[in-house]
Structure formats: C-alpha cells, structure tokens
PDB file of C-alpha atoms in Angstrom:
ATOM      1  CA  TYR Y   1       0.290  -0.061  -0.166  1.00 88.00           C
ATOM      2  CA  GLY Y   2       2.999   2.207   0.938  1.00 90.00           C
ATOM      3  CA  LEU Y   3       4.520   1.698  -2.485  1.00 91.00           C
ATOM      4  CA  ALA Y   4       1.188   2.173  -4.425  1.00 90.00           C
ATOM      5  CA  ALA Y   5       0.419   5.674  -2.737  1.00 90.00           C
ATOM      6  CA  LEU Y   6       4.247   6.705  -3.353  1.00 90.00           C
ATOM      7  CA  TRP Y   7       3.505   6.151  -7.002  1.00 87.00           C
ATOM      8  CA  GLU Y   8       0.441   7.356  -7.145  1.00 89.00           C
ATOM      9  CA  PHE Y   9       1.309  10.715  -5.608  1.00 90.00           C
ATOM     10  CA  ASP Y  10       5.350  10.959  -6.680  1.00 85.00           C
ATOM     11  CA  MET Y  11       4.681  12.658  -9.657  1.00 83.00           C
ATOM     12  CA  ALA Y  12       2.788  15.767  -8.005  1.00 84.00           C
ATOM     13  CA  TYR Y  13       4.896  16.055  -4.690  1.00 87.00           C
ATOM     14  CA  ASP Y  14       8.471  15.862  -3.618  1.00 88.00           C
ATOM     15  CA  ILE Y  15       8.091  12.739  -1.402  1.00 90.00           C
ATOM     16  CA  LYS Y  16      11.075  12.135   0.957  1.00 91.00           C
ATOM     17  CA  LYS Y  17      10.007   9.229   3.613  1.00 92.00           C
ATOM     18  CA  VAL Y  18       6.943   6.961   3.731  1.00 92.00           C
ATOM     19  CA  ARG Y  19       5.432   6.452   6.987  1.00 92.00           C
ATOM     20  CA  MET Y  20       3.199   3.311   7.357  1.00 92.00           C
ATOM     21  CA  ALA Y  21       0.472   2.751   9.771  1.00 92.00           C
ATOM     22  CA  ILE Y  22      -1.879  -0.334  10.465  1.00 89.00           C
ATOM     23  CA  TYR Y  23      -4.439   0.021  13.284  1.00 87.00           C
ATOM     24  CA  GLN Y  24      -5.709  -2.978  14.802  1.00 82.00           C
ATOM     25  CA  PRO Y  25      -8.636  -1.807  17.183  1.00 81.00           C
ATOM     26  CA  ARG Y  26      -9.591  -5.210  18.068  1.00 78.00           C
ATOM     27  CA  ILE Y  27      -6.299  -5.999  19.838  1.00 76.00           C
ATOM     28  CA  ASP Y  28      -5.811  -2.325  20.595  1.00 77.00           C
ATOM     29  CA  ASN Y  29      -2.486  -1.873  18.709  1.00 82.00           C
ATOM     30  CA  ILE Y  30      -1.151   0.689  16.047  1.00 87.00           C
ATOM     31  CA  SER Y  31       2.239  -0.475  14.770  1.00 90.00           C
ATOM     32  CA  GLU Y  32       4.009   2.092  12.917  1.00 92.00           C
ATOM     33  CA  TYR Y  33       6.748   2.257  10.276  1.00 92.00           C
ATOM     34  CA  GLU Y  34       8.905   4.449   8.198  1.00 93.00           C
ATOM     35  CA  MET Y  35      11.331   4.285   5.421  1.00 92.00           C
ATOM     36  CA  THR Y  36      12.855   6.465   2.498  1.00 94.00           C
ATOM     37  CA  ALA Y  37      10.905   6.858  -0.695  1.00 92.00           C
ATOM     38  CA  ASP Y  38      14.209   5.355  -2.424  1.00 93.00           C
ATOM     39  CA  ASP Y  39      14.247   2.384  -0.026  1.00 94.00           C
ATOM     40  CA  LEU Y  40      10.658   1.546  -0.582  1.00 93.00           C
ATOM     41  CA  LYS Y  41      11.079   1.753  -4.276  1.00 93.00           C
ATOM     42  CA  ALA Y  42      14.714  -0.325  -4.067  1.00 94.00           C
ATOM     43  CA  TRP Y  43      12.167  -2.800  -1.959  1.00 93.00           C
ATOM     44  CA  GLY Y  44       9.620  -2.977  -4.675  1.00 92.00           C
ATOM     45  CA  GLU Y  45      12.382  -3.809  -7.788  1.00 92.00           C
ATOM     46  CA  ALA Y  46      14.304  -5.829  -5.862  1.00 92.00           C
ATOM     47  CA  GLU Y  47      11.913  -7.711  -3.791  1.00 91.00           C
ATOM     48  CA  LEU Y  48       8.470  -7.280  -4.527  1.00 91.00           C
ATOM     49  CA  LYS Y  49       8.322  -7.594  -8.274  1.00 91.00           C
ATOM     50  CA  PRO Y  50      10.527 -10.696  -9.014  1.00 90.00           C
ATOM     51  CA  LYS Y  51       8.508 -12.142  -6.262  1.00 88.00           C
ATOM     52  CA  ALA Y  52       4.864 -11.029  -7.825  1.00 88.00           C
ATOM     53  CA  GLU Y  53       6.226 -12.176 -11.458  1.00 89.00           C
ATOM     54  CA  LEU Y  54       7.102 -15.528 -10.250  1.00 87.00           C
ATOM     55  CA  ALA Y  55       3.325 -15.874  -8.168  1.00 81.00           C
ATOM     56  CA  PHE Y  56       1.838 -15.023 -11.643  1.00 85.00           C
ATOM     57  CA  GLU Y  57       3.374 -17.579 -13.382  1.00 84.00           C
ATOM     58  CA  GLY Y  58       2.283 -20.259 -10.663  1.00 76.00           C
ATOM     59  CA  THR Y  59       6.065 -20.539  -9.593  1.00 79.00           C
ATOM     60  CA  GLY Y  60       8.267 -19.965  -6.691  1.00 76.00           C
ATOM     61  CA  GLU Y  61       8.493 -20.766  -3.141  1.00 79.00           C
ATOM     62  CA  PHE Y  62       5.523 -21.701  -0.972  1.00 80.00           C
ATOM     63  CA  VAL Y  63       6.283 -19.935   2.379  1.00 80.00           C
ATOM     64  CA  PRO Y  64       3.417 -20.674   4.796  1.00 80.00           C
ATOM     65  CA  GLY Y  65       3.021 -18.873   7.837  1.00 78.00           C
ATOM     66  CA  ASP Y  66       0.735 -16.249  10.075  1.00 77.00           C
ATOM     67  CA  HIS Y  67       0.189 -14.351   6.490  1.00 80.00           C
ATOM     68  CA  CYS Y  68      -1.589 -17.385   5.661  1.00 79.00           C
ATOM     69  CA  LEU Y  69      -4.667 -16.092   7.551  1.00 76.00           C
ATOM     70  CA  PHE Y  70      -5.442 -13.724   4.731  1.00 77.00           C
ATOM     71  CA  CYS Y  71      -4.800 -16.094   1.561  1.00 79.00           C
ATOM     72  CA  ARG Y  72      -8.000 -17.394  -0.528  1.00 77.00           C
ATOM     73  CA  ALA Y  73      -5.870 -20.703  -0.603  1.00 77.00           C
ATOM     74  CA  LYS Y  74      -4.970 -21.614   2.199  1.00 79.00           C
ATOM     75  CA  ALA Y  75      -7.927 -24.369   2.791  1.00 75.00           C
ATOM     76  CA  TYR Y  76      -6.215 -26.425  -0.029  1.00 73.00           C
ATOM     77  CA  CYS Y  77      -2.281 -25.233  -0.073  1.00 79.00           C
ATOM     78  CA  LYS Y  78      -0.130 -28.257   0.126  1.00 79.00           C
ATOM     79  CA  ALA Y  79       2.900 -25.913   1.866  1.00 79.00           C
ATOM     80  CA  LEU Y  80       0.689 -25.122   4.680  1.00 78.00           C
ATOM     81  CA  ALA Y  81      -1.265 -28.345   5.380  1.00 78.00           C
ATOM     82  CA  ASP Y  82       2.698 -29.661   5.773  1.00 80.00           C
ATOM     83  CA  GLN Y  83       3.490 -26.884   8.572  1.00 76.00           C
ATOM     84  CA  GLN Y  84       0.631 -27.286  10.396  1.00 75.00           C
ATOM     85  CA  LEU Y  85       0.536 -30.948  10.502  1.00 77.00           C
ATOM     86  CA  GLU Y  86       3.629 -30.952  12.100  1.00 75.00           C
ATOM     87  CA  ILE Y  87       2.093 -30.952  15.306  1.00 69.00           C
ATOM     88  CA  ALA Y  88       0.811 -34.443  14.368  1.00 67.00           C
ATOM     89  CA  LYS Y  89       4.384 -35.495  15.332  1.00 67.00           C
ATOM     90  CA  TYR Y  90       3.376 -35.536  19.012  1.00 64.00           C
ATOM     91  CA  ASP Y  91       1.383 -38.653  18.299  1.00 60.00           C
ATOM     92  CA  PHE Y  92       4.547 -40.779  17.854  1.00 54.00           C
ATOM     93  CA  LYS Y  93       6.286 -40.092  21.166  1.00 56.00           C
ATOM     94  CA  GLU Y  94       7.023 -43.095  22.750  1.00 58.00           C
ATOM     95  CA  ILE Y  95       7.343 -41.588  26.472  1.00 59.00           C
ATOM     96  CA  ASN Y  96       4.141 -41.180  28.057  1.00 69.00           C
ATOM     97  CA  ARG Y  97       4.533 -37.537  28.996  1.00 75.00           C
ATOM     98  CA  LEU Y  98       5.519 -34.237  26.865  1.00 72.00           C
ATOM     99  CA  THR Y  99       8.124 -32.233  27.999  1.00 80.00           C
ATOM    100  CA  ASP Y 100       7.595 -28.076  28.628  1.00 84.00           C
ATOM    101  CA  GLU Y 101       8.940 -27.224  25.816  1.00 84.00           C
ATOM    102  CA  GLU Y 102       7.062 -29.492  23.588  1.00 78.00           C
ATOM    103  CA  VAL Y 103       3.547 -28.097  25.489  1.00 80.00           C
ATOM    104  CA  ALA Y 104       5.105 -24.433  24.680  1.00 85.00           C
ATOM    105  CA  ASP Y 105       5.288 -25.877  21.077  1.00 81.00           C
ATOM    106  CA  ILE Y 106       2.111 -26.936  20.555  1.00 79.00           C
ATOM    107  CA  LEU Y 107       0.506 -23.777  22.439  1.00 83.00           C
ATOM    108  CA  THR Y 108       2.536 -21.574  19.760  1.00 81.00           C
ATOM    109  CA  ARG Y 109       0.871 -23.599  16.558  1.00 79.00           C
ATOM    110  CA  ALA Y 110      -2.479 -24.053  18.047  1.00 80.00           C
ATOM    111  CA  ASP Y 111      -3.912 -20.675  17.135  1.00 82.00           C
ATOM    112  CA  SER Y 112      -2.660 -21.043  13.590  1.00 82.00           C
ATOM    113  CA  PHE Y 113      -3.701 -24.888  13.296  1.00 82.00           C
ATOM    114  CA  GLY Y 114      -7.232 -24.139  14.575  1.00 84.00           C
ATOM    115  CA  LYS Y 115      -7.725 -21.124  12.034  1.00 85.00           C
ATOM    116  CA  TRP Y 116      -6.530 -23.494   9.236  1.00 83.00           C
ATOM    117  CA  ILE Y 117      -8.888 -26.283  10.216  1.00 82.00           C
ATOM    118  CA  LYS Y 118     -11.376 -23.687   9.858  1.00 87.00           C
ATOM    119  CA  ALA Y 119     -10.800 -22.619   6.750  1.00 86.00           C
ATOM    120  CA  ILE Y 120     -10.794 -26.382   5.523  1.00 85.00           C
ATOM    121  CA  GLU Y 121     -13.951 -27.116   6.646  1.00 86.00           C
ATOM    122  CA  ASP Y 122     -15.497 -23.859   5.810  1.00 86.00           C
ATOM    123  CA  ASP Y 123     -14.659 -24.358   1.896  1.00 86.00           C
ATOM    124  CA  ALA Y 124     -15.202 -28.116   2.211  1.00 86.00           C
ATOM    125  CA  LEU Y 125     -18.797 -26.997   3.219  1.00 88.00           C
ATOM    126  CA  MET Y 126     -18.805 -23.918   0.468  1.00 86.00           C
ATOM    127  CA  GLN Y 127     -18.062 -26.869  -2.484  1.00 86.00           C
ATOM    128  CA  ALA Y 128     -20.509 -29.138  -1.047  1.00 87.00           C
ATOM    129  CA  VAL Y 129     -23.168 -27.047  -0.974  1.00 86.00           C
ATOM    130  CA  ASN Y 130     -22.604 -24.702  -4.007  1.00 87.00           C
ATOM    131  CA  ASN Y 131     -20.820 -27.363  -6.447  1.00 87.00           C
ATOM    132  CA  GLY Y 132     -22.181 -30.569  -5.351  1.00 87.00           C
ATOM    133  CA  LYS Y 133     -18.738 -31.962  -4.209  1.00 85.00           C
ATOM    134  CA  LYS Y 134     -18.952 -35.442  -2.458  1.00 87.00           C
ATOM    135  CA  TRP Y 135     -16.092 -35.828  -0.054  1.00 85.00           C
ATOM    136  CA  PRO Y 136     -14.966 -39.214   1.050  1.00 86.00           C
ATOM    137  CA  GLY Y 137     -16.240 -40.474   4.514  1.00 86.00           C
ATOM    138  CA  PHE Y 138     -18.814 -37.253   4.790  1.00 84.00           C
ATOM    139  CA  LYS Y 139     -22.344 -36.218   3.497  1.00 84.00           C
ATOM    140  CA  LEU Y 140     -24.328 -33.323   3.432  1.00 83.00           C
ATOM    141  CA  VAL Y 141     -26.903 -33.091   5.696  1.00 80.00           C
ATOM    142  CA  GLU Y 142     -29.380 -30.290   7.421  1.00 81.00           C
ATOM    143  CA  GLY Y 143     -28.331 -28.802  10.551  1.00 79.00           C
ATOM    144  CA  ARG Y 144     -30.117 -28.049  13.998  1.00 81.00           C
ATOM    145  CA  SER Y 145     -32.547 -25.954  13.169  1.00 83.00           C
ATOM    146  CA  VAL Y 146     -34.479 -23.665  15.963  1.00 83.00           C
ATOM    147  CA  ARG Y 147     -38.112 -22.820  15.575  1.00 87.00           C
ATOM    148  CA  SER Y 148     -39.612 -18.866  15.123  1.00 87.00           C
ATOM    149  CA  TYR Y 149     -42.629 -17.284  15.053  1.00 89.00           C
ATOM    150  CA  THR Y 150     -43.522 -16.120  11.426  1.00 91.00           C
ATOM    151  CA  ASP Y 151     -45.518 -13.225  13.239  1.00 92.00           C
ATOM    152  CA  THR Y 152     -45.153 -11.923  16.514  1.00 91.00           C
ATOM    153  CA  GLU Y 153     -48.087  -9.303  16.490  1.00 92.00           C
ATOM    154  CA  ALA Y 154     -50.356 -12.047  15.363  1.00 93.00           C
ATOM    155  CA  VAL Y 155     -49.167 -14.242  18.264  1.00 92.00           C
ATOM    156  CA  VAL Y 156     -49.679 -11.669  20.727  1.00 92.00           C
ATOM    157  CA  LYS Y 157     -53.318 -11.149  19.546  1.00 93.00           C
ATOM    158  CA  LYS Y 158     -54.261 -14.405  19.480  1.00 92.00           C
ATOM    159  CA  LEU Y 159     -52.715 -14.929  23.240  1.00 93.00           C
ATOM    160  CA  VAL Y 160     -54.694 -11.975  24.204  1.00 92.00           C
ATOM    161  CA  GLU Y 161     -58.108 -13.506  22.565  1.00 93.00           C
ATOM    162  CA  SER Y 162     -57.529 -16.274  24.802  1.00 91.00           C
ATOM    163  CA  GLY Y 163     -57.553 -14.859  27.897  1.00 92.00           C
ATOM    164  CA  PHE Y 164     -53.456 -14.108  28.649  1.00 91.00           C
ATOM    165  CA  GLU Y 165     -52.139 -10.723  29.858  1.00 91.00           C
ATOM    166  CA  LYS Y 166     -49.961  -8.658  27.469  1.00 89.00           C
ATOM    167  CA  ALA Y 167     -47.867  -7.941  30.079  1.00 87.00           C
ATOM    168  CA  GLN Y 168     -47.156 -11.650  30.579  1.00 88.00           C
ATOM    169  CA  LEU Y 169     -46.051 -12.157  26.937  1.00 91.00           C
ATOM    170  CA  TYR Y 170     -43.050  -9.714  26.508  1.00 89.00           C
ATOM    171  CA  LYS Y 171     -39.447  -9.870  27.960  1.00 86.00           C
ATOM    172  CA  PRO Y 172     -39.201  -7.281  30.776  1.00 85.00           C
ATOM    173  CA  GLN Y 173     -37.037  -3.945  29.538  1.00 83.00           C
ATOM    174  CA  GLU Y 174     -33.309  -3.818  29.451  1.00 86.00           C
ATOM    175  CA  VAL Y 175     -30.702  -1.077  29.308  1.00 89.00           C
ATOM    176  CA  LEU Y 176     -28.943  -0.920  26.146  1.00 88.00           C
ATOM    177  CA  GLY Y 177     -25.345  -2.216  26.465  1.00 89.00           C
ATOM    178  CA  ILE Y 178     -22.478  -0.158  26.387  1.00 91.00           C
ATOM    179  CA  THR Y 179     -21.335  -0.513  22.884  1.00 89.00           C
ATOM    180  CA  ALA Y 180     -24.947   0.065  21.859  1.00 89.00           C
ATOM    181  CA  MET Y 181     -25.376   2.826  24.017  1.00 91.00           C
ATOM    182  CA  THR Y 182     -21.936   4.300  22.924  1.00 91.00           C
ATOM    183  CA  THR Y 183     -23.564   4.350  19.429  1.00 91.00           C
ATOM    184  CA  LEU Y 184     -26.810   5.867  20.330  1.00 91.00           C
ATOM    185  CA  ILE Y 185     -25.635   8.800  22.593  1.00 92.00           C
ATOM    186  CA  GLY Y 186     -22.163   9.489  21.091  1.00 90.00           C
ATOM    187  CA  LYS Y 187     -18.736   8.577  22.576  1.00 90.00           C
ATOM    188  CA  LYS Y 188     -18.178  12.229  24.133  1.00 91.00           C
ATOM    189  CA  LYS Y 189     -21.879  12.177  26.103  1.00 91.00           C
ATOM    190  CA  PHE Y 190     -21.246   8.560  26.795  1.00 91.00           C
ATOM    191  CA  SER Y 191     -17.954   9.532  29.010  1.00 91.00           C
ATOM    192  CA  GLU Y 192     -19.165  12.499  30.478  1.00 92.00           C
ATOM    193  CA  LEU Y 193     -22.005  11.189  31.873  1.00 92.00           C
ATOM    194  CA  LEU Y 194     -21.780   7.456  32.426  1.00 92.00           C
ATOM    195  CA  ASP Y 195     -17.859   6.779  32.836  1.00 90.00           C
ATOM    196  CA  PRO Y 196     -18.355   7.182  36.684  1.00 90.00           C
ATOM    197  CA  LEU Y 197     -21.312   4.406  36.266  1.00 91.00           C
ATOM    198  CA  THR Y 198     -19.033   2.032  34.382  1.00 92.00           C
ATOM    199  CA  VAL Y 199     -16.538  -0.592  35.682  1.00 89.00           C
ATOM    200  CA  LYS Y 200     -14.221  -3.126  33.429  1.00 84.00           C
ATOM    201  CA  PRO Y 201     -13.526  -5.663  35.631  1.00 83.00           C
ATOM    202  CA  PRO Y 202     -10.216  -7.590  34.923  1.00 79.00           C
ATOM    203  CA  GLY Y 203     -10.252  -9.902  31.940  1.00 79.00           C
ATOM    204  CA  LYS Y 204     -10.080 -13.908  32.094  1.00 79.00           C
ATOM    205  CA  ALA Y 205      -6.348 -15.257  32.124  1.00 75.00           C
ATOM    206  CA  THR Y 206      -5.178 -16.023  28.969  1.00 77.00           C
ATOM    207  CA  LEU Y 207      -2.028 -17.657  27.467  1.00 71.00           C
ATOM    208  CA  VAL Y 208      -0.310 -15.342  24.726  1.00 75.00           C
ATOM    209  CA  PRO Y 209       3.282 -15.352  23.280  1.00 77.00           C
ATOM    210  CA  ALA Y 210       5.923 -13.601  25.232  1.00 79.00           C
ATOM    211  CA  THR Y 211       5.945 -10.627  22.213  1.00 82.00           C
ATOM    212  CA  ASP Y 212       2.521  -9.701  23.420  1.00 78.00           C
ATOM    213  CA  LYS Y 213       2.508  -6.171  24.600  1.00 81.00           C
ATOM    214  CA  ARG Y 214      -0.066  -6.937  27.321  1.00 80.00           C
ATOM    215  CA  PRO Y 215       1.783  -6.764  30.857  1.00 81.00           C
ATOM    216  CA  GLU Y 216       2.331 -10.585  32.626  1.00 78.00           C
ATOM    217  CA  LEU Y 217       0.197 -11.671  35.160  1.00 76.00           C
ATOM    218  CA  ASN Y 218       1.833 -13.739  38.119  1.00 72.00           C
ATOM    219  CA  SER Y 219      -1.015 -15.649  39.498  1.00 60.00           C
ATOM    220  CA  LEU Y 220       0.889 -16.754  42.583  1.00 59.00           C
ATOM    221  CA  GLU Y 221       1.954 -13.380  43.538  1.00 60.00           C
ATOM    222  CA  LYS Y 222      -2.266 -12.146  42.918  1.00 58.00           C
ATOM    223  CA  ALA Y 223      -3.422 -14.806  44.901  1.00 52.00           C
ATOM    224  CA  LYS Y 224      -1.319 -14.051  47.757  1.00 59.00           C
ATOM    225  CA  ALA Y 225      -1.857 -10.382  47.847  1.00 59.00           C
ATOM    226  CA  ASP Y 226      -5.646 -11.160  47.765  1.00 54.00           C
ATOM    227  CA  PHE Y 227      -5.539 -13.548  51.069  1.00 53.00           C
ATOM    228  CA  ALA Y 228      -3.452 -10.999  52.812  1.00 59.00           C
ATOM    229  CA  GLU Y 229      -6.342  -8.656  52.023  1.00 54.00           C
ATOM    230  CA  VAL Y 230      -8.576 -10.815  54.207  1.00 50.00           C
ATOM    231  CA  ASN Y 231      -8.948 -10.031  57.877  1.00 53.00           C
ATOM    232  CA  ILE Y 232      -8.767 -13.168  59.763  1.00 46.00           C
ATOM    233  CA  ASP Y 233     -10.746 -11.406  62.711  1.00 50.00           C
ATOM    234  CA  GLU Y 234     -13.650 -10.928  60.922  1.00 44.00           C
TER     235      GLU Y 234
END
C-alpha cells in the first residue's frame, strides 16, 4: 500500500519519506514503520516485483506463515498443510508425558492450526453446498434448526384473545449495552455522563506469546495478595 501510494503521488509531490501505519482496534494496537522513498522503491524493484512475477506464473517457493490467514488458497495449500500437520508428530512420542518445551511448541502452533482447520471446513462445506462436491466419508445433511414466530404481533393478539395478559408475553425491558448505548448517545456524551457508572473488571487469564504487549500476570503473587487482604478476625 505504501508503494502504491508513493507511485500515485510521487509525480505531484517531492516525497522523501513514507510512513506506514496499521490500526488494529480489536487488539488495541497501532504499528508504525517509516522508510525513505528511495528505499521503498528499491524494495519494490528488488524484492516485490520478482516474487510477484513468480506468483503470477504459478511458480516460486511457498512460504507458509501467519500471513496465510488472508490467503484465499489456504484451505487447499499443500505447503501450509505440511506445516500445520507437524503438530501430529506428538502422536508418535514413545514417552508418556510431553516436556514443557513440547507443550509450549504446541501452544505456539495451536491458534494457527485451529484457523487452518476452520478454513478447510468452511471451504469443504462451500464446495459441497454450491458445487455438489462429495467428500470421501462425509455427507451433506440439514443442520440443527430453531423454531421462530412468523408474525409476533399475530402471536400476541391470539394469546390476548385467549385470556392471557399482554404484559406476560413480553420480556422485561433491558438497558442498552455499553456499545449500543455509545452508538446511541455518542462517545463524548457517554464519557461525560456514564464513565463514573461503568466498571471494567479484569479479563480472564489467557496464555499468549511472550511478544504480546500486554503486561504479564503472576497468578501466584496475585493469590497471595488477595489472601493478605483478608481480615482473619472478621
């Protein structure tokens, strides 16, 4: 994207540096990187262009990794499958217990492995539904379905006519959730009026790679601190 923007505007402006940023609101992360315009152009010629040509020819080396998340071919890419199936090597261990290093290795692969399996499931289902594909050992069936009303107003009218109180037929009113309320009244007004009335409890403990930017929890130390705050006399 940075290279494309440079090509688009380089004729109109004397661009010396290009700063690129990725905003990931779901994980509250902003990543920035800056390089000179000359270095970016050189990278485009020496690195990007040759590999793009190989890709268009259907040749070149397949290099599976986290970037495969955005690839439309990930469900049937042999290179990615070989990488993901490395986790199966632990099925053939002669010892009865995995080492800490082996568990950590599996944890490192688990998220990517799950996404790869999901991509295969989604693609296989799509091909079965849309193209009539028959997969060995599998068949297409109707999934679980939940009944629903065809006309809620008619439901209420029918029950009221049968002697039921209208108030019985509706759920109690609920206050809008924080996201919906923020959308309704605006972020600034929400902060002004409701920030003192909101609380964000600690999130559930979860294992992440050591490179994650969030501070590390010490569950044992936290438990000791919580216990120390208890007044035994009470």
